[in-house]
PDB file of C-alpha atoms and ligand atoms in Angstrom:
ATOM      1  CA  UNK A 283     -29.660 -22.124  50.874  1.00 88.00           C
ATOM      2  CA  UNK A 284     -31.226 -25.392  51.097  1.00 90.00           C
ATOM      3  CA  UNK A 285     -34.585 -26.174  49.194  1.00 91.00           C
ATOM      4  CA  UNK A 286     -36.803 -29.087  49.746  1.00 93.00           C
ATOM      5  CA  UNK A 287     -37.487 -30.630  46.490  1.00 93.00           C
ATOM      6  CA  UNK A 288     -39.438 -34.021  46.619  1.00 91.00           C
ATOM      7  CA  UNK A 289     -39.743 -37.095  48.565  1.00 88.00           C
ATOM      8  CA  UNK A 290     -36.617 -39.276  47.819  1.00 83.00           C
ATOM      9  CA  UNK A 291     -38.323 -42.369  46.608  1.00 86.00           C
ATOM     10  CA  UNK A 292     -39.839 -40.212  43.838  1.00 88.00           C
ATOM     11  CA  UNK A 293     -36.692 -40.482  41.872  1.00 94.00           C
ATOM     12  CA  UNK A 294     -35.851 -43.821  40.541  1.00 93.00           C
ATOM     13  CA  UNK A 295     -32.350 -45.166  39.420  1.00 94.00           C
ATOM     14  CA  UNK A 296     -31.580 -44.274  36.124  1.00 94.00           C
ATOM     15  CA  UNK A 297     -34.054 -41.623  35.734  1.00 95.00           C
ATOM     16  CA  UNK A 298     -34.395 -37.805  35.895  1.00 96.00           C
ATOM     17  CA  UNK A 299     -37.065 -35.390  37.098  1.00 96.00           C
ATOM     18  CA  UNK A 300     -37.541 -31.856  36.300  1.00 97.00           C
ATOM     19  CA  UNK A 301     -38.553 -29.274  39.316  1.00 96.00           C
ATOM     20  CA  UNK A 302     -38.864 -25.683  39.586  1.00 96.00           C
ATOM     21  CA  UNK A 303     -37.044 -23.760  42.551  1.00 94.00           C
ATOM     22  CA  UNK A 304     -38.120 -20.341  43.497  1.00 90.00           C
ATOM     23  CA  UNK A 305     -35.028 -18.304  44.320  1.00 86.00           C
ATOM     24  CA  UNK A 306     -34.830 -14.429  44.846  1.00 87.00           C
ATOM     25  CA  UNK A 307     -38.205 -14.233  43.031  1.00 89.00           C
ATOM     26  CA  UNK A 308     -36.738 -16.260  40.099  1.00 91.00           C
ATOM     27  CA  UNK A 309     -37.649 -19.431  38.911  1.00 94.00           C
ATOM     28  CA  UNK A 310     -34.959 -22.115  38.382  1.00 94.00           C
ATOM     29  CA  UNK A 311     -35.411 -25.276  36.402  1.00 96.00           C
ATOM     30  CA  UNK A 312     -33.435 -28.178  38.352  1.00 97.00           C
ATOM     31  CA  UNK A 313     -33.047 -31.554  37.146  1.00 97.00           C
ATOM     32  CA  UNK A 314     -32.591 -34.147  39.719  1.00 97.00           C
ATOM     33  CA  UNK A 315     -31.688 -37.690  38.791  1.00 96.00           C
ATOM     34  CA  UNK A 316     -30.254 -40.767  40.355  1.00 95.00           C
ATOM     35  CA  UNK A 317     -27.264 -42.636  38.709  1.00 95.00           C
ATOM     36  CA  UNK A 318     -25.683 -45.785  40.456  1.00 93.00           C
ATOM     37  CA  UNK A 319     -27.892 -45.174  43.424  1.00 93.00           C
ATOM     38  CA  UNK A 320     -26.503 -41.723  43.728  1.00 95.00           C
ATOM     39  CA  UNK A 321     -28.226 -38.390  43.646  1.00 96.00           C
ATOM     40  CA  UNK A 322     -27.238 -35.514  41.466  1.00 97.00           C
ATOM     41  CA  UNK A 323     -28.937 -32.225  40.721  1.00 97.00           C
ATOM     42  CA  UNK A 324     -28.083 -29.947  37.703  1.00 97.00           C
ATOM     43  CA  UNK A 325     -29.520 -26.847  35.890  1.00 97.00           C
ATOM     44  CA  UNK A 326     -31.882 -28.124  33.345  1.00 97.00           C
ATOM     45  CA  UNK A 327     -30.267 -25.950  30.773  1.00 96.00           C
ATOM     46  CA  UNK A 328     -27.468 -27.355  28.281  1.00 98.00           C
ATOM     47  CA  UNK A 329     -24.172 -25.215  28.460  1.00 98.00           C
ATOM     48  CA  UNK A 330     -23.704 -25.663  24.808  1.00 98.00           C
ATOM     49  CA  UNK A 331     -26.528 -24.011  23.239  1.00 97.00           C
ATOM     50  CA  UNK A 332     -29.426 -23.999  26.183  1.00 97.00           C
ATOM     51  CA  UNK A 333     -31.607 -26.948  25.128  1.00 98.00           C
ATOM     52  CA  UNK A 334     -33.667 -28.341  27.985  1.00 97.00           C
ATOM     53  CA  UNK A 335     -31.871 -31.396  29.498  1.00 97.00           C
ATOM     54  CA  UNK A 336     -34.814 -32.997  30.942  1.00 97.00           C
ATOM     55  CA  UNK A 337     -35.518 -34.323  27.185  1.00 96.00           C
ATOM     56  CA  UNK A 338     -32.103 -35.909  27.352  1.00 96.00           C
ATOM     57  CA  UNK A 339     -30.996 -39.189  28.222  1.00 94.00           C
ATOM     58  CA  UNK A 340     -28.654 -40.889  30.999  1.00 96.00           C
ATOM     59  CA  UNK A 341     -25.986 -42.951  29.459  1.00 94.00           C
ATOM     60  CA  UNK A 342     -26.094 -46.804  30.332  1.00 91.00           C
ATOM     61  CA  UNK A 343     -22.503 -46.866  30.124  1.00 93.00           C
ATOM     62  CA  UNK A 344     -21.016 -44.122  32.246  1.00 95.00           C
ATOM     63  CA  UNK A 345     -22.180 -41.090  34.719  1.00 96.00           C
ATOM     64  CA  UNK A 346     -23.029 -38.847  31.625  1.00 97.00           C
ATOM     65  CA  UNK A 347     -26.091 -37.135  30.452  1.00 98.00           C
ATOM     66  CA  UNK A 348     -26.167 -37.016  26.650  1.00 97.00           C
ATOM     67  CA  UNK A 349     -28.112 -33.653  25.566  1.00 98.00           C
ATOM     68  CA  UNK A 350     -30.715 -34.649  23.190  1.00 98.00           C
ATOM     69  CA  UNK A 351     -29.765 -31.597  20.546  1.00 98.00           C
ATOM     70  CA  UNK A 352     -26.041 -32.196  19.731  1.00 98.00           C
ATOM     71  CA  UNK A 353     -25.379 -35.315  21.996  1.00 98.00           C
ATOM     72  CA  UNK A 354     -22.673 -33.523  24.031  1.00 98.00           C
ATOM     73  CA  UNK A 355     -22.079 -35.624  26.991  1.00 98.00           C
ATOM     74  CA  UNK A 356     -21.792 -33.756  30.542  1.00 98.00           C
ATOM     75  CA  UNK A 357     -20.615 -35.798  33.737  1.00 98.00           C
ATOM     76  CA  UNK A 358     -23.713 -35.258  36.054  1.00 98.00           C
ATOM     77  CA  UNK A 359     -21.392 -35.685  39.277  1.00 97.00           C
ATOM     78  CA  UNK A 360     -18.517 -33.157  38.286  1.00 97.00           C
ATOM     79  CA  UNK A 361     -20.626 -31.414  35.643  1.00 98.00           C
ATOM     80  CA  UNK A 362     -17.621 -31.654  33.030  1.00 98.00           C
ATOM     81  CA  UNK A 363     -18.128 -31.845  29.548  1.00 98.00           C
ATOM     82  CA  UNK A 364     -16.434 -35.260  28.886  1.00 98.00           C
ATOM     83  CA  UNK A 365     -17.521 -35.747  25.082  1.00 97.00           C
ATOM     84  CA  UNK A 366     -18.413 -34.041  21.952  1.00 97.00           C
ATOM     85  CA  UNK A 367     -19.509 -36.728  19.251  1.00 97.00           C
ATOM     86  CA  UNK A 368     -17.174 -37.269  16.385  1.00 97.00           C
ATOM     87  CA  UNK A 369     -19.895 -36.330  14.034  1.00 98.00           C
ATOM     88  CA  UNK A 370     -19.124 -32.494  14.905  1.00 97.00           C
ATOM     89  CA  UNK A 371     -15.388 -32.857  14.261  1.00 96.00           C
ATOM     90  CA  UNK A 372     -15.809 -30.194  11.376  1.00 97.00           C
ATOM     91  CA  UNK A 373     -17.622 -27.754  13.217  1.00 97.00           C
ATOM     92  CA  UNK A 374     -15.699 -24.491  14.290  1.00 97.00           C
ATOM     93  CA  UNK A 375     -14.195 -24.409  17.595  1.00 97.00           C
ATOM     94  CA  UNK A 376     -16.459 -21.445  18.601  1.00 97.00           C
ATOM     95  CA  UNK A 377     -19.492 -23.610  17.650  1.00 97.00           C
ATOM     96  CA  UNK A 378     -18.209 -26.605  19.819  1.00 97.00           C
ATOM     97  CA  UNK A 379     -17.286 -24.100  22.712  1.00 97.00           C
ATOM     98  CA  UNK A 380     -19.352 -25.136  25.955  1.00 98.00           C
ATOM     99  CA  UNK A 381     -18.951 -24.636  29.664  1.00 96.00           C
ATOM    100  CA  UNK A 382     -19.569 -27.283  31.984  1.00 97.00           C
ATOM    101  CA  UNK A 383     -22.986 -28.237  33.414  1.00 97.00           C
ATOM    102  CA  UNK A 384     -23.982 -26.313  36.412  1.00 96.00           C
ATOM    103  CA  UNK A 385     -24.387 -28.836  39.339  1.00 97.00           C
ATOM    104  CA  UNK A 386     -25.934 -28.294  42.840  1.00 97.00           C
ATOM    105  CA  UNK A 387     -25.185 -30.139  46.215  1.00 97.00           C
ATOM    106  CA  UNK A 388     -27.899 -32.422  46.929  1.00 97.00           C
ATOM    107  CA  UNK A 389     -28.801 -34.284  50.079  1.00 93.00           C
ATOM    108  CA  UNK A 390     -31.337 -36.851  51.303  1.00 93.00           C
ATOM    109  CA  UNK A 391     -32.495 -36.662  54.966  1.00 93.00           C
ATOM    110  CA  UNK A 392     -35.565 -38.238  56.811  1.00 92.00           C
ATOM    111  CA  UNK A 393     -36.992 -39.194  53.331  1.00 93.00           C
ATOM    112  CA  UNK A 394     -36.787 -36.150  51.570  1.00 95.00           C
ATOM    113  CA  UNK A 395     -34.524 -34.395  48.976  1.00 96.00           C
ATOM    114  CA  UNK A 396     -32.936 -31.028  49.445  1.00 96.00           C
ATOM    115  CA  UNK A 397     -30.641 -28.922  47.192  1.00 96.00           C
ATOM    116  CA  UNK A 398     -28.316 -26.299  48.141  1.00 95.00           C
ATOM    117  CA  UNK A 399     -28.673 -23.476  46.026  1.00 92.00           C
ATOM    118  CA  UNK A 400     -26.294 -20.526  46.614  1.00 87.00           C
TER     119      UNK A 400
HETATM  120  S1  FES B  22     -27.517 -27.615  23.110  1.00 87.19           S
HETATM  121 FE1  FES B  22     -26.842 -29.405  24.091  1.00 87.19          FE
HETATM  122  S2  FES B  22     -25.431 -30.285  23.247  1.00 87.19           S
HETATM  123 FE2  FES B  22     -26.009 -28.610  21.941  1.00 87.19          FE
END
């Protein structure tokens, strides 16, 4: 189902913004951002331990969002976990386990941004 989120000019290049979307009487926290002039949308919750990704930074070097809590790096377009920092190499595999970032299809139309939330 398509949800209108905001006006397209409200998301600057290299930035993210947090929005709340109501779906089936539940509030979802969705992070919208723009990288290399391409929009993306993902859940606000880090799939590692649930940190709020709205406090995290987009990398200057690639298409990754770097979680502020443990610095795991997720591709904002594919959702894939692409890097676990070397500093965690001695942590257990169980601790390092993480799913991928939940991403949503996103569209710009007539000056507005829409996200498809299944
Ligand atoms: S909670 Fe995000 S990297 Fe651990």
